[in-house]
């Protein structure tokens, strides 16, 4: 019983973290590394509160991320 209780208490935070991470957007840096450029710009626009991913600030920030990845 003791080891089951210890195991259960350790699983609860891990499962909670997993469930709460599912709706999080992917990292723009990771998307740039993998070549998903339009999705990377979309994530930046969403994080910065812009509706249009062709916003100048979004493009400048994404280009700096791509430059850092290369």
mmCIF file of C-alpha atoms in Angstrom:
data_model
loop_
_atom_site.group_PDB
_atom_site.id
_atom_site.type_symbol
_atom_site.label_atom_id
_atom_site.label_comp_id
_atom_site.label_asym_id
_atom_site.label_seq_id
_atom_site.Cartn_x
_atom_site.Cartn_y
_atom_site.Cartn_z
ATOM 1 C CA UNK A 1 0.000 0.000 0.000
ATOM 2 C CA UNK A 2 2.783 2.448 0.849
ATOM 3 C CA UNK A 3 4.499 2.270 -2.522
ATOM 4 C CA UNK A 4 1.162 2.635 -4.339
ATOM 5 C CA UNK A 5 0.349 5.790 -2.421
ATOM 6 C CA UNK A 6 3.795 7.265 -3.146
ATOM 7 C CA UNK A 7 3.439 6.350 -6.811
ATOM 8 C CA UNK A 8 -0.044 7.862 -7.044
ATOM 9 C CA UNK A 9 1.111 11.089 -5.421
ATOM 10 C CA UNK A 10 3.900 11.382 -7.983
ATOM 11 C CA UNK A 11 1.646 10.618 -10.951
ATOM 12 C CA UNK A 12 -0.925 13.314 -10.120
ATOM 13 C CA UNK A 13 1.345 16.354 -10.791
ATOM 14 C CA UNK A 14 2.772 14.727 -13.919
ATOM 15 C CA UNK A 15 -0.648 13.981 -15.353
ATOM 16 C CA UNK A 16 -1.858 17.468 -14.478
ATOM 17 C CA UNK A 17 1.128 19.003 -16.252
ATOM 18 C CA UNK A 18 0.525 16.849 -19.327
ATOM 19 C CA UNK A 19 -3.129 17.833 -19.568
ATOM 20 C CA UNK A 20 -2.424 21.545 -19.055
ATOM 21 C CA UNK A 21 0.332 21.563 -21.706
ATOM 22 C CA UNK A 22 -1.886 20.203 -24.498
ATOM 23 C CA UNK A 23 -3.527 23.549 -25.431
ATOM 24 C CA UNK A 24 -0.225 25.443 -25.356
ATOM 25 C CA UNK A 25 1.085 26.649 -28.726
ATOM 26 C CA UNK A 26 4.304 25.247 -30.112
ATOM 27 C CA UNK A 27 7.445 27.303 -29.837
ATOM 28 C CA UNK A 28 8.061 29.626 -32.814
ATOM 29 C CA UNK A 29 11.761 28.720 -32.613
ATOM 30 C CA UNK A 30 10.993 25.005 -32.889
ATOM 31 C CA UNK A 31 8.632 25.668 -35.806
ATOM 32 C CA UNK A 32 11.352 27.711 -37.570
ATOM 33 C CA UNK A 33 13.872 24.899 -37.109
ATOM 34 C CA UNK A 34 11.452 22.383 -38.641
ATOM 35 C CA UNK A 35 10.493 24.662 -41.554
ATOM 36 C CA UNK A 36 6.911 25.455 -40.515
ATOM 37 C CA UNK A 37 7.286 29.167 -41.230
ATOM 38 C CA UNK A 38 3.650 30.198 -41.663
ATOM 39 C CA UNK A 39 2.642 28.387 -38.471
ATOM 40 C CA UNK A 40 5.533 30.055 -36.641
ATOM 41 C CA UNK A 41 4.339 33.491 -37.715
ATOM 42 C CA UNK A 42 0.798 32.563 -36.719
ATOM 43 C CA UNK A 43 1.941 31.587 -33.210
ATOM 44 C CA UNK A 44 3.850 34.849 -32.764
ATOM 45 C CA UNK A 45 0.860 36.870 -33.936
ATOM 46 C CA UNK A 46 -1.400 35.022 -31.526
ATOM 47 C CA UNK A 47 1.008 35.457 -28.596
ATOM 48 C CA UNK A 48 1.425 39.179 -29.294
ATOM 49 C CA UNK A 49 -2.315 39.781 -29.754
ATOM 50 C CA UNK A 50 -2.297 40.561 -33.480
ATOM 51 C CA UNK A 51 -5.039 39.201 -35.706
ATOM 52 C CA UNK A 52 -2.916 39.434 -38.852
ATOM 53 C CA UNK A 53 0.229 37.325 -39.051
ATOM 54 C CA UNK A 54 1.531 39.622 -41.805
ATOM 55 C CA UNK A 55 1.919 42.437 -39.270
ATOM 56 C CA UNK A 56 5.313 44.171 -39.530
ATOM 57 C CA UNK A 57 6.203 43.484 -35.878
ATOM 58 C CA UNK A 58 5.399 39.787 -36.284
ATOM 59 C CA UNK A 59 7.497 39.522 -39.437
ATOM 60 C CA UNK A 60 10.465 41.307 -37.834
ATOM 61 C CA UNK A 61 10.347 39.078 -34.757
ATOM 62 C CA UNK A 62 10.012 35.910 -36.824
ATOM 63 C CA UNK A 63 12.918 36.892 -39.067
ATOM 64 C CA UNK A 64 15.105 37.428 -36.000
ATOM 65 C CA UNK A 65 14.133 33.961 -34.749
ATOM 66 C CA UNK A 66 14.933 32.393 -38.134
ATOM 67 C CA UNK A 67 18.282 34.212 -38.217
ATOM 68 C CA UNK A 68 19.102 32.860 -34.761
ATOM 69 C CA UNK A 69 18.219 29.316 -35.773
ATOM 70 C CA UNK A 70 20.352 29.302 -38.922
#
